[in-house]
Amino acid sequence: MRTQVGIVGAGPAGLMLSHLLHQHGVESVVLDIRTREEIEGTIRAGVLEQSTVDLMVETGVGERVKQVGMVHHGIELRFGGRGHRIDFADLTGGRGVTIYPQHEVLKDLIAQRLADGGDIRFGVSDVQVEDVTSDRPRVRFTQDGVAQQLECDLVAGCDGSRTTTRALVPAPNPRQDHFRQYPFAWFGILAEAPRSSDELVYAHHPNGFALVSTRSETVQRLYLQVDPQDSVEDWSDDRIWSELRTRVAGVDIKDGPIFDKSVLHFRSFVCEPMQYGRLFLAGDAAHTVPPTGAKGMNLAIADVHVLSRAMARFFATGDRSGLDAYTETALPRVWRAQHFSWWMTSMLHRIPGASGFDLHRQLAELDTVTRSRAGRTLLAENYVGTPFD
Ligand code: PHB
């Protein structure tokens, strides 16, 4: 088999890349070890920046997000027993974010690729990328028990944080330089309940951080900062609701049957460079951010926006300069998102073993940020995201 771009991974980065390439008349094949049902059924966060939604709309995959996505024009920060609204619309000239779960984005992209005659191979195994420093890199994989070989001009590693393609990029620096572990974890629940708040609530509390988010009118997503050693069994439903009500006091937390519990661990990671030979990494395969800034999927889309243009130019004219500059072009946004995610995380979480000094310093920082229009604007601009161009 031959194609122009072999894409490993059918998540937001891989599918959006395949879709954008198609718009430029470039062929691709997308491979994933997961089945279509697994991909479309895994419920993940979905806070879409304005630029992500705009790109979906401009390229013809924005119909449902426009119809059922919930536009939010602000968030609330709660600390010291009070809520402080960050008014995105007012602070950023009318911009906002759209709450639309990631698996819905994936459903839209898969449907569009298939309607456009796209080639997506679900449920493959033994995926192996080879010869990325030659002119003809290859992806080997097994499908329905049959070994296959895909010859490509270029390969995109879009296989998420458990990536295998990243290992093919030699690191000039020790990798640890770009890695940070946090002593925090989030306990996330999905509950069948009405919404507790019209906007997302990020709460600082001496017991730890809490976040009130939503998936739909009837399904709510809530998180509690917990010890990274905690497991799902440590948290009964009663304990969860009681702790949420303590940490988010002042908001009427509406409960209901909890149908999913999970513990999320925090990491920051950047692979630099994001490319090697004819292999280009995008999304979580190249970088991971803690969830506090809600940046993960948006960064994946921003990466492939840059990469798709560079690839299109290469196929149209043979000009490699965009491809050569991919890392340099994509990385500043990645590091800004790393900084923002780290900042939100460190400002809002209980630091294990912290002194009274640390707690009061955090409260003073939150006070400084929310009291000043300049402080609120800095937070708002980063949260809604800067334009892709
Ligand atoms: C979520 O809805 O899962 C969510 C929202 C905002 C975040 C992180 C996660 O910052």
mmCIF file of C-alpha atoms and ligand atoms in Angstrom:
data_model
loop_
_atom_site.group_PDB
_atom_site.id
_atom_site.type_symbol
_atom_site.label_atom_id
_atom_site.label_comp_id
_atom_site.label_asym_id
_atom_site.label_seq_id
_atom_site.Cartn_x
_atom_site.Cartn_y
_atom_site.Cartn_z
ATOM 1 C CA MET A 1 0.000 0.000 0.000
ATOM 2 C CA ARG A 2 1.075 3.551 -0.663
ATOM 3 C CA THR A 3 -0.102 6.913 0.572
ATOM 4 C CA GLN A 4 1.294 10.416 0.912
ATOM 5 C CA VAL A 5 0.963 10.730 4.699
ATOM 6 C CA GLY A 6 0.790 7.779 7.090
ATOM 7 C CA ILE A 7 -0.923 8.898 10.291
ATOM 8 C CA VAL A 8 -0.495 6.845 13.462
ATOM 9 C CA GLY A 9 -3.413 7.494 15.811
ATOM 10 C CA ALA A 10 -7.084 8.386 15.258
ATOM 11 C CA GLY A 11 -7.457 10.923 18.076
ATOM 12 C CA PRO A 12 -8.044 14.644 17.637
ATOM 13 C CA ALA A 13 -4.584 15.286 16.121
ATOM 14 C CA GLY A 14 -4.581 12.360 13.658
ATOM 15 C CA LEU A 15 -8.153 12.741 12.451
ATOM 16 C CA MET A 16 -7.993 16.526 12.150
ATOM 17 C CA LEU A 17 -4.681 16.254 10.270
ATOM 18 C CA SER A 18 -6.199 13.753 7.832
ATOM 19 C CA HIS A 19 -9.225 16.040 7.375
ATOM 20 C CA LEU A 20 -7.126 19.191 6.799
ATOM 21 C CA LEU A 21 -4.818 17.363 4.372
ATOM 22 C CA HIS A 22 -7.836 16.194 2.397
ATOM 23 C CA GLN A 23 -8.891 19.848 2.060
ATOM 24 C CA HIS A 24 -5.492 20.474 0.433
ATOM 25 C CA GLY A 25 -5.863 17.446 -1.847
ATOM 26 C CA VAL A 26 -3.301 15.377 0.079
ATOM 27 C CA GLU A 27 -3.997 11.657 0.667
ATOM 28 C CA SER A 28 -3.512 9.949 3.999
ATOM 29 C CA VAL A 29 -4.180 6.690 5.811
ATOM 30 C CA VAL A 30 -4.987 6.765 9.535
ATOM 31 C CA LEU A 31 -4.187 3.759 11.741
ATOM 32 C CA ASP A 32 -5.317 3.126 15.307
ATOM 33 C CA ILE A 33 -5.005 0.157 17.635
ATOM 34 C CA ARG A 34 -8.397 1.006 19.147
ATOM 35 C CA THR A 35 -11.743 0.099 17.624
ATOM 36 C CA ARG A 36 -14.073 2.800 16.337
ATOM 37 C CA GLU A 37 -16.429 2.041 19.275
ATOM 38 C CA GLU A 38 -13.636 2.577 21.823
ATOM 39 C CA ILE A 39 -12.591 5.849 20.214
ATOM 40 C CA GLU A 40 -16.121 7.195 19.975
ATOM 41 C CA GLY A 41 -17.100 5.939 23.436
ATOM 42 C CA THR A 42 -14.287 7.253 25.635
ATOM 43 C CA ILE A 43 -15.630 10.322 27.416
ATOM 44 C CA ARG A 44 -12.972 13.007 27.643
ATOM 45 C CA ALA A 45 -12.840 16.709 28.474
ATOM 46 C CA GLY A 46 -13.976 19.084 25.827
ATOM 47 C CA VAL A 47 -13.253 22.741 26.327
ATOM 48 C CA LEU A 48 -12.753 24.093 22.813
ATOM 49 C CA GLU A 49 -11.000 27.375 22.218
ATOM 50 C CA GLN A 50 -12.628 29.791 19.822
ATOM 51 C CA SER A 51 -9.930 29.048 17.212
ATOM 52 C CA THR A 52 -10.607 25.301 17.411
ATOM 53 C CA VAL A 53 -14.322 25.838 16.814
ATOM 54 C CA ASP A 54 -13.613 28.340 14.027
ATOM 55 C CA LEU A 55 -11.344 25.854 12.260
ATOM 56 C CA MET A 56 -13.977 23.107 12.551
ATOM 57 C CA VAL A 57 -16.640 25.416 11.104
ATOM 58 C CA GLU A 58 -14.416 26.734 8.293
ATOM 59 C CA THR A 59 -13.495 23.216 7.193
ATOM 60 C CA GLY A 60 -17.020 21.784 7.242
ATOM 61 C CA VAL A 61 -17.009 19.741 10.485
ATOM 62 C CA GLY A 62 -18.595 22.381 12.697
ATOM 63 C CA GLU A 63 -22.278 21.780 12.221
ATOM 64 C CA ARG A 64 -22.923 19.779 15.411
ATOM 65 C CA VAL A 65 -20.545 21.752 17.615
ATOM 66 C CA LYS A 66 -22.410 24.897 16.589
ATOM 67 C CA GLN A 67 -25.749 23.212 17.240
ATOM 68 C CA VAL A 68 -25.174 21.448 20.567
ATOM 69 C CA GLY A 69 -21.899 22.870 21.921
ATOM 70 C CA MET A 70 -22.414 25.114 24.949
ATOM 71 C CA VAL A 71 -20.754 28.501 24.586
ATOM 72 C CA HIS A 72 -19.347 29.797 27.885
ATOM 73 C CA HIS A 73 -18.414 33.442 28.247
ATOM 74 C CA GLY A 74 -16.685 33.108 31.587
ATOM 75 C CA ILE A 75 -15.543 30.919 34.463
ATOM 76 C CA GLU A 76 -15.693 31.359 38.202
ATOM 77 C CA LEU A 77 -12.692 31.188 40.495
ATOM 78 C CA ARG A 78 -13.690 30.489 44.100
ATOM 79 C CA PHE A 79 -11.413 31.063 47.048
ATOM 80 C CA GLY A 80 -11.723 32.379 50.583
ATOM 81 C CA GLY A 81 -15.409 31.421 50.506
ATOM 82 C CA ARG A 82 -16.304 33.738 47.609
ATOM 83 C CA GLY A 83 -16.762 33.461 43.863
ATOM 84 C CA HIS A 84 -14.946 35.747 41.401
ATOM 85 C CA ARG A 85 -16.130 35.728 37.805
ATOM 86 C CA ILE A 86 -13.662 35.977 34.954
ATOM 87 C CA ASP A 87 -15.745 37.540 32.213
ATOM 88 C CA PHE A 88 -14.153 36.301 28.974
ATOM 89 C CA ALA A 89 -16.524 38.191 26.693
ATOM 90 C CA ASP A 90 -15.794 41.515 28.336
ATOM 91 C CA LEU A 91 -12.046 40.914 28.769
ATOM 92 C CA THR A 92 -11.234 39.443 25.346
ATOM 93 C CA GLY A 93 -13.504 41.324 22.973
ATOM 94 C CA GLY A 94 -16.358 38.840 22.864
ATOM 95 C CA ARG A 95 -14.387 35.598 22.783
ATOM 96 C CA GLY A 96 -15.367 32.493 24.712
ATOM 97 C CA VAL A 97 -14.950 28.728 24.879
ATOM 98 C CA THR A 98 -17.304 25.972 23.768
ATOM 99 C CA ILE A 99 -18.013 22.937 25.929
ATOM 100 C CA TYR A 100 -18.276 19.996 23.536
ATOM 101 C CA PRO A 101 -16.879 16.603 24.583
ATOM 102 C CA GLN A 102 -13.821 15.298 22.773
ATOM 103 C CA HIS A 103 -15.534 12.072 21.661
ATOM 104 C CA GLU A 104 -18.149 14.175 19.886
ATOM 105 C CA VAL A 105 -15.371 15.977 17.983
ATOM 106 C CA LEU A 106 -13.977 12.548 17.064
ATOM 107 C CA LYS A 107 -17.375 11.282 15.890
ATOM 108 C CA ASP A 108 -17.736 14.351 13.651
ATOM 109 C CA LEU A 109 -14.257 13.935 12.179
ATOM 110 C CA ILE A 110 -14.636 10.187 11.585
ATOM 111 C CA ALA A 111 -18.025 10.681 9.893
ATOM 112 C CA GLN A 112 -16.607 13.404 7.644
ATOM 113 C CA ARG A 113 -13.479 11.445 6.701
ATOM 114 C CA LEU A 114 -15.554 8.403 5.787
ATOM 115 C CA ALA A 115 -18.021 10.543 3.807
ATOM 116 C CA ASP A 116 -15.039 12.004 1.917
ATOM 117 C CA GLY A 117 -13.743 8.524 1.115
ATOM 118 C CA GLY A 118 -10.990 8.682 3.748
ATOM 119 C CA ASP A 119 -9.071 5.563 4.795
ATOM 120 C CA ILE A 120 -9.123 4.892 8.560
ATOM 121 C CA ARG A 121 -7.993 1.467 9.806
ATOM 122 C CA PHE A 122 -9.380 0.785 13.276
ATOM 123 C CA GLY A 123 -8.286 -2.047 15.570
ATOM 124 C CA VAL A 124 -4.913 -2.714 13.957
ATOM 125 C CA SER A 125 -1.957 -4.092 15.943
ATOM 126 C CA ASP A 126 1.858 -4.243 15.905
ATOM 127 C CA VAL A 127 2.188 -0.735 14.461
ATOM 128 C CA GLN A 128 5.802 0.026 13.647
ATOM 129 C CA VAL A 129 7.237 3.059 11.893
ATOM 130 C CA GLU A 130 10.471 2.465 10.007
ATOM 131 C CA ASP A 131 13.083 4.315 7.969
ATOM 132 C CA VAL A 132 12.008 7.837 8.889
ATOM 133 C CA THR A 133 15.359 9.252 7.763
ATOM 134 C CA SER A 134 14.920 7.860 4.243
ATOM 135 C CA ASP A 135 12.714 9.329 1.474
ATOM 136 C CA ARG A 136 10.301 6.416 1.827
ATOM 137 C CA PRO A 137 9.328 5.835 5.442
ATOM 138 C CA ARG A 138 7.090 2.843 6.092
ATOM 139 C CA VAL A 139 4.450 1.891 8.621
ATOM 140 C CA ARG A 140 4.057 -1.814 9.262
ATOM 141 C CA PHE A 141 0.965 -3.086 11.015
ATOM 142 C CA THR A 142 -1.291 -6.101 11.328
ATOM 143 C CA GLN A 143 -4.930 -5.965 10.313
ATOM 144 C CA ASP A 144 -7.296 -8.925 10.737
ATOM 145 C CA GLY A 145 -4.287 -11.146 11.313
ATOM 146 C CA VAL A 146 -2.592 -10.075 8.070
ATOM 147 C CA ALA A 147 0.736 -8.213 8.104
ATOM 148 C CA GLN A 148 0.561 -5.021 6.038
ATOM 149 C CA GLN A 149 3.033 -2.430 4.904
ATOM 150 C CA LEU A 150 2.179 1.189 4.174
ATOM 151 C CA GLU A 151 4.720 3.173 2.160
ATOM 152 C CA CYS A 152 4.552 6.908 2.745
ATOM 153 C CA ASP A 153 6.235 10.174 1.851
ATOM 154 C CA LEU A 154 5.702 11.523 5.358
ATOM 155 C CA VAL A 155 4.593 10.039 8.687
ATOM 156 C CA ALA A 156 2.681 11.776 11.490
ATOM 157 C CA GLY A 157 2.919 10.434 15.058
ATOM 158 C CA CYS A 158 -0.452 11.321 16.573
ATOM 159 C CA ASP A 159 -0.647 8.375 18.966
ATOM 160 C CA GLY A 160 -1.297 10.187 22.230
ATOM 161 C CA SER A 161 0.539 10.224 25.534
ATOM 162 C CA ARG A 162 1.225 6.464 25.370
ATOM 163 C CA THR A 163 2.954 7.051 22.048
ATOM 164 C CA THR A 164 5.377 4.634 20.450
ATOM 165 C CA THR A 165 6.364 7.024 17.661
ATOM 166 C CA ARG A 166 7.949 9.547 20.058
ATOM 167 C CA ALA A 167 10.705 7.049 20.866
ATOM 168 C CA LEU A 168 11.953 7.440 17.257
ATOM 169 C CA VAL A 169 12.865 11.098 17.836
ATOM 170 C CA PRO A 170 16.353 11.248 19.332
ATOM 171 C CA ALA A 171 16.525 13.759 22.185
ATOM 172 C CA PRO A 172 19.478 16.127 22.023
ATOM 173 C CA ASN A 173 18.944 17.058 25.680
ATOM 174 C CA PRO A 174 18.223 14.670 28.493
ATOM 175 C CA ARG A 175 14.443 14.130 28.264
ATOM 176 C CA GLN A 176 13.996 14.900 31.987
ATOM 177 C CA ASP A 177 14.706 18.569 31.202
ATOM 178 C CA HIS A 178 11.263 18.793 29.657
ATOM 179 C CA PHE A 179 9.350 16.665 32.129
ATOM 180 C CA ARG A 180 7.550 17.637 35.295
ATOM 181 C CA GLN A 181 5.597 15.445 37.670
ATOM 182 C CA TYR A 182 3.122 17.032 40.121
ATOM 183 C CA PRO A 183 2.223 15.735 43.593
ATOM 184 C CA PHE A 184 -1.464 16.019 42.626
ATOM 185 C CA ALA A 185 -4.156 13.867 41.087
ATOM 186 C CA TRP A 186 -7.763 14.519 40.179
ATOM 187 C CA PHE A 187 -10.589 12.225 41.125
ATOM 188 C CA GLY A 188 -13.112 12.630 38.311
ATOM 189 C CA ILE A 189 -16.750 11.591 38.343
ATOM 190 C CA LEU A 190 -19.535 11.549 35.807
ATOM 191 C CA ALA A 191 -22.980 11.841 37.345
ATOM 192 C CA GLU A 192 -26.522 11.871 36.047
ATOM 193 C CA ALA A 193 -27.567 15.155 37.552
ATOM 194 C CA PRO A 194 -28.723 18.609 36.608
ATOM 195 C CA ARG A 195 -26.112 21.305 36.218
ATOM 196 C CA SER A 196 -24.884 22.937 39.442
ATOM 197 C CA SER A 197 -23.576 26.059 37.769
ATOM 198 C CA ASP A 198 -24.028 27.795 34.412
ATOM 199 C CA GLU A 199 -20.251 28.204 34.073
ATOM 200 C CA LEU A 200 -17.243 26.127 35.125
ATOM 201 C CA VAL A 201 -16.161 26.686 38.734
ATOM 202 C CA TYR A 202 -12.464 26.349 39.681
ATOM 203 C CA ALA A 203 -12.314 26.233 43.484
ATOM 204 C CA HIS A 204 -9.320 26.713 45.768
ATOM 205 C CA HIS A 205 -9.904 25.271 49.250
ATOM 206 C CA PRO A 206 -7.594 24.347 52.139
ATOM 207 C CA ASN A 207 -8.725 20.700 51.625
ATOM 208 C CA GLY A 208 -7.687 20.864 47.972
ATOM 209 C CA PHE A 209 -8.869 21.954 44.540
ATOM 210 C CA ALA A 210 -12.286 21.137 43.080
ATOM 211 C CA LEU A 211 -13.748 21.726 39.620
ATOM 212 C CA VAL A 212 -17.387 21.806 38.589
ATOM 213 C CA SER A 213 -17.740 21.079 34.883
ATOM 214 C CA THR A 214 -20.463 19.667 32.688
ATOM 215 C CA ARG A 215 -21.042 17.370 29.719
ATOM 216 C CA SER A 216 -24.701 18.055 28.922
ATOM 217 C CA GLU A 217 -27.990 19.108 30.496
ATOM 218 C CA THR A 218 -28.203 15.759 32.262
ATOM 219 C CA VAL A 219 -24.583 14.594 32.689
ATOM 220 C CA GLN A 220 -22.148 16.457 34.931
ATOM 221 C CA ARG A 221 -18.387 16.176 35.275
ATOM 222 C CA LEU A 222 -16.852 17.042 38.649
ATOM 223 C CA TYR A 223 -13.320 16.716 39.979
ATOM 224 C CA LEU A 224 -11.607 16.717 43.376
ATOM 225 C CA GLN A 225 -7.898 17.016 43.985
ATOM 226 C CA VAL A 226 -6.819 13.818 45.762
ATOM 227 C CA ASP A 227 -3.626 12.147 46.840
ATOM 228 C CA PRO A 228 -1.945 10.506 43.812
ATOM 229 C CA GLN A 229 -1.904 7.232 45.824
ATOM 230 C CA ASP A 230 -5.710 7.261 46.243
ATOM 231 C CA SER A 231 -7.759 4.772 44.310
ATOM 232 C CA VAL A 232 -11.384 4.724 43.235
ATOM 233 C CA GLU A 233 -12.259 2.458 46.205
ATOM 234 C CA ASP A 234 -11.150 5.152 48.696
ATOM 235 C CA TRP A 235 -13.996 7.433 47.662
ATOM 236 C CA SER A 236 -17.598 6.433 48.388
ATOM 237 C CA ASP A 237 -20.366 8.425 46.710
ATOM 238 C CA ASP A 238 -21.243 10.055 50.039
ATOM 239 C CA ARG A 239 -17.672 11.093 50.661
ATOM 240 C CA ILE A 240 -17.424 12.586 47.148
ATOM 241 C CA TRP A 241 -20.576 14.709 47.429
ATOM 242 C CA SER A 242 -19.745 15.825 50.947
ATOM 243 C CA GLU A 243 -16.218 16.853 49.966
ATOM 244 C CA LEU A 244 -17.470 18.685 46.863
ATOM 245 C CA ARG A 245 -19.980 20.608 49.004
ATOM 246 C CA THR A 246 -17.219 21.570 51.435
ATOM 247 C CA ARG A 247 -14.738 22.680 48.780
ATOM 248 C CA VAL A 248 -17.249 24.464 46.565
ATOM 249 C CA ALA A 249 -19.294 25.967 49.408
ATOM 250 C CA GLY A 250 -21.604 28.671 48.125
ATOM 251 C CA VAL A 251 -22.530 26.749 44.962
ATOM 252 C CA ASP A 252 -25.569 24.475 45.217
ATOM 253 C CA ILE A 253 -24.020 21.160 44.168
ATOM 254 C CA LYS A 254 -26.753 18.994 42.653
ATOM 255 C CA ASP A 255 -26.104 15.278 43.045
ATOM 256 C CA GLY A 256 -27.331 12.191 41.247
ATOM 257 C CA PRO A 257 -26.194 8.654 40.411
ATOM 258 C CA ILE A 258 -22.433 8.501 39.751
ATOM 259 C CA PHE A 259 -21.731 6.204 36.782
ATOM 260 C CA ASP A 260 -18.007 6.715 36.309
ATOM 261 C CA LYS A 261 -15.099 7.278 38.702
ATOM 262 C CA SER A 262 -11.444 7.620 37.749
ATOM 263 C CA VAL A 263 -8.160 8.988 39.060
ATOM 264 C CA LEU A 264 -6.163 11.225 36.712
ATOM 265 C CA HIS A 265 -2.448 11.771 37.234
ATOM 266 C CA PHE A 266 -0.736 15.004 36.340
ATOM 267 C CA ARG A 267 2.292 15.520 34.155
ATOM 268 C CA SER A 268 3.840 18.168 31.984
ATOM 269 C CA PHE A 269 5.990 17.025 29.115
ATOM 270 C CA VAL A 270 7.463 18.498 25.943
ATOM 271 C CA CYS A 271 9.394 16.549 23.320
ATOM 272 C CA GLU A 272 11.823 18.855 21.579
ATOM 273 C CA PRO A 273 12.296 18.629 18.654
ATOM 274 C CA MET A 274 8.831 17.453 17.584
ATOM 275 C CA GLN A 275 10.220 15.875 14.420
ATOM 276 C CA TYR A 276 12.918 13.651 13.023
ATOM 277 C CA GLY A 277 13.583 13.005 9.339
ATOM 278 C CA ARG A 278 10.149 12.479 7.792
ATOM 279 C CA LEU A 279 8.387 11.821 11.098
ATOM 280 C CA PHE A 280 6.363 14.644 12.713
ATOM 281 C CA LEU A 281 4.763 14.390 16.160
ATOM 282 C CA ALA A 282 1.535 16.215 17.004
ATOM 283 C CA GLY A 283 -0.744 16.472 20.041
ATOM 284 C CA ASP A 284 -0.138 14.429 23.188
ATOM 285 C CA ALA A 285 2.504 12.334 21.438
ATOM 286 C CA ALA A 286 4.654 15.467 21.474
ATOM 287 C CA HIS A 287 3.503 17.136 24.679
ATOM 288 C CA THR A 288 1.257 16.661 27.684
ATOM 289 C CA VAL A 289 -0.230 19.383 29.879
ATOM 290 C CA PRO A 290 -2.035 19.109 33.223
ATOM 291 C CA PRO A 291 -5.806 19.435 32.717
ATOM 292 C CA THR A 292 -6.259 22.591 34.804
ATOM 293 C CA GLY A 293 -5.866 24.922 31.823
ATOM 294 C CA ALA A 294 -8.134 22.843 29.535
ATOM 295 C CA LYS A 295 -5.575 23.072 26.742
ATOM 296 C CA GLY A 296 -4.869 19.455 25.667
ATOM 297 C CA MET A 297 -7.120 19.006 22.652
ATOM 298 C CA ASN A 298 -6.693 22.615 21.523
ATOM 299 C CA LEU A 299 -2.935 22.202 21.357
ATOM 300 C CA ALA A 300 -3.359 19.067 19.249
ATOM 301 C CA ILE A 301 -5.526 20.987 16.794
ATOM 302 C CA ALA A 302 -3.082 23.925 16.734
ATOM 303 C CA ASP A 303 -0.192 21.533 15.938
ATOM 304 C CA VAL A 304 -1.926 19.945 12.969
ATOM 305 C CA HIS A 305 -3.050 23.328 11.695
ATOM 306 C CA VAL A 306 0.648 24.204 11.312
ATOM 307 C CA LEU A 307 1.655 20.738 10.135
ATOM 308 C CA SER A 308 -1.082 20.337 7.509
ATOM 309 C CA ARG A 309 -0.064 23.590 5.812
ATOM 310 C CA ALA A 310 3.605 22.649 5.796
ATOM 311 C CA MET A 311 2.794 19.219 4.379
ATOM 312 C CA ALA A 312 0.466 20.671 1.728
ATOM 313 C CA ARG A 313 3.177 23.067 0.584
ATOM 314 C CA PHE A 314 5.695 20.255 0.413
ATOM 315 C CA PHE A 315 3.432 18.165 -1.827
ATOM 316 C CA ALA A 316 2.399 21.118 -4.003
ATOM 317 C CA THR A 317 5.847 22.620 -4.594
ATOM 318 C CA GLY A 318 8.498 20.333 -3.096
ATOM 319 C CA ASP A 319 9.396 23.134 -0.681
ATOM 320 C CA ARG A 320 10.515 21.581 2.618
ATOM 321 C CA SER A 321 10.996 24.837 4.521
ATOM 322 C CA GLY A 322 7.631 24.677 6.327
ATOM 323 C CA LEU A 323 8.315 21.098 7.379
ATOM 324 C CA ASP A 324 11.825 21.947 8.527
ATOM 325 C CA ALA A 325 10.419 24.815 10.621
ATOM 326 C CA TYR A 326 7.560 22.758 12.123
ATOM 327 C CA THR A 327 9.023 22.450 15.649
ATOM 328 C CA GLU A 328 10.097 26.070 15.720
ATOM 329 C CA THR A 329 6.647 27.212 14.556
ATOM 330 C CA ALA A 330 4.585 24.989 16.872
ATOM 331 C CA LEU A 331 6.643 25.101 20.067
ATOM 332 C CA PRO A 332 6.076 28.664 21.323
ATOM 333 C CA ARG A 333 2.350 27.962 21.637
ATOM 334 C CA VAL A 334 3.093 24.649 23.350
ATOM 335 C CA TRP A 335 5.290 26.360 25.943
ATOM 336 C CA ARG A 336 2.751 29.134 26.510
ATOM 337 C CA ALA A 337 0.143 26.460 27.191
ATOM 338 C CA GLN A 338 2.603 24.650 29.482
ATOM 339 C CA HIS A 339 3.114 27.830 31.420
ATOM 340 C CA PHE A 340 -0.604 28.605 31.649
ATOM 341 C CA SER A 341 -1.489 25.052 32.731
ATOM 342 C CA TRP A 342 1.303 25.047 35.318
ATOM 343 C CA TRP A 343 0.237 28.493 36.585
ATOM 344 C CA MET A 344 -3.430 27.549 37.004
ATOM 345 C CA THR A 345 -2.381 24.268 38.645
ATOM 346 C CA SER A 346 0.055 25.805 41.118
ATOM 347 C CA MET A 347 -2.283 28.667 42.015
ATOM 348 C CA LEU A 348 -5.319 26.488 42.727
ATOM 349 C CA HIS A 349 -4.068 23.220 44.259
ATOM 350 C CA ARG A 350 -3.259 22.359 47.838
ATOM 351 C CA ILE A 351 0.478 21.725 47.915
ATOM 352 C CA PRO A 352 1.128 18.655 50.079
ATOM 353 C CA GLY A 353 3.116 19.617 53.172
ATOM 354 C CA ALA A 354 2.703 23.338 52.454
ATOM 355 C CA SER A 355 3.009 25.815 55.288
ATOM 356 C CA GLY A 356 0.578 28.577 56.217
ATOM 357 C CA PHE A 357 2.895 30.867 54.301
ATOM 358 C CA ASP A 358 2.309 28.939 51.059
ATOM 359 C CA LEU A 359 -1.441 28.904 51.546
ATOM 360 C CA HIS A 360 -1.598 32.652 52.127
ATOM 361 C CA ARG A 361 0.711 33.334 49.218
ATOM 362 C CA GLN A 362 -1.677 31.388 46.951
ATOM 363 C CA LEU A 363 -4.684 33.295 48.275
ATOM 364 C CA ALA A 364 -2.842 36.580 47.738
ATOM 365 C CA GLU A 365 -2.023 35.545 44.164
ATOM 366 C CA LEU A 366 -5.673 34.718 43.462
ATOM 367 C CA ASP A 367 -6.635 38.048 45.022
ATOM 368 C CA THR A 368 -4.085 39.911 42.876
ATOM 369 C CA VAL A 369 -5.281 38.212 39.689
ATOM 370 C CA THR A 370 -9.007 38.655 40.256
ATOM 371 C CA ARG A 371 -8.863 42.172 41.719
ATOM 372 C CA SER A 372 -7.121 43.723 38.729
ATOM 373 C CA ARG A 373 -8.578 43.943 35.237
ATOM 374 C CA ALA A 374 -5.076 43.318 33.874
ATOM 375 C CA GLY A 375 -4.824 40.120 35.952
ATOM 376 C CA ARG A 376 -8.233 38.861 34.852
ATOM 377 C CA THR A 377 -7.424 39.719 31.231
ATOM 378 C CA LEU A 378 -4.199 37.698 31.352
ATOM 379 C CA LEU A 379 -6.111 34.676 32.605
ATOM 380 C CA ALA A 380 -9.008 35.167 30.163
ATOM 381 C CA GLU A 381 -6.797 35.612 27.082
ATOM 382 C CA ASN A 382 -4.906 32.442 27.849
ATOM 383 C CA TYR A 383 -8.015 30.444 28.670
ATOM 384 C CA VAL A 384 -9.910 31.330 25.479
ATOM 385 C CA GLY A 385 -6.660 30.878 23.549
ATOM 386 C CA THR A 386 -4.793 33.005 21.063
ATOM 387 C CA PRO A 387 -5.626 32.840 17.320
ATOM 388 C CA PHE A 388 -3.871 30.051 15.359
ATOM 389 C CA ASP A 389 -2.286 32.447 12.890
HETATM 390 C C1 PHB B 1 -13.727 18.733 31.917
HETATM 391 O O1 PHB B 1 -14.883 19.098 31.669
HETATM 392 O O2 PHB B 1 -13.443 17.532 31.944
HETATM 393 C C2 PHB B 1 -12.697 19.741 32.191
HETATM 394 C C3 PHB B 1 -13.016 21.083 32.122
HETATM 395 C C4 PHB B 1 -12.046 22.040 32.397
HETATM 396 C C5 PHB B 1 -10.777 21.646 32.737
HETATM 397 C C6 PHB B 1 -10.450 20.302 32.793
HETATM 398 C C7 PHB B 1 -11.411 19.345 32.524
HETATM 399 O O3 PHB B 1 -9.839 22.571 33.030
#
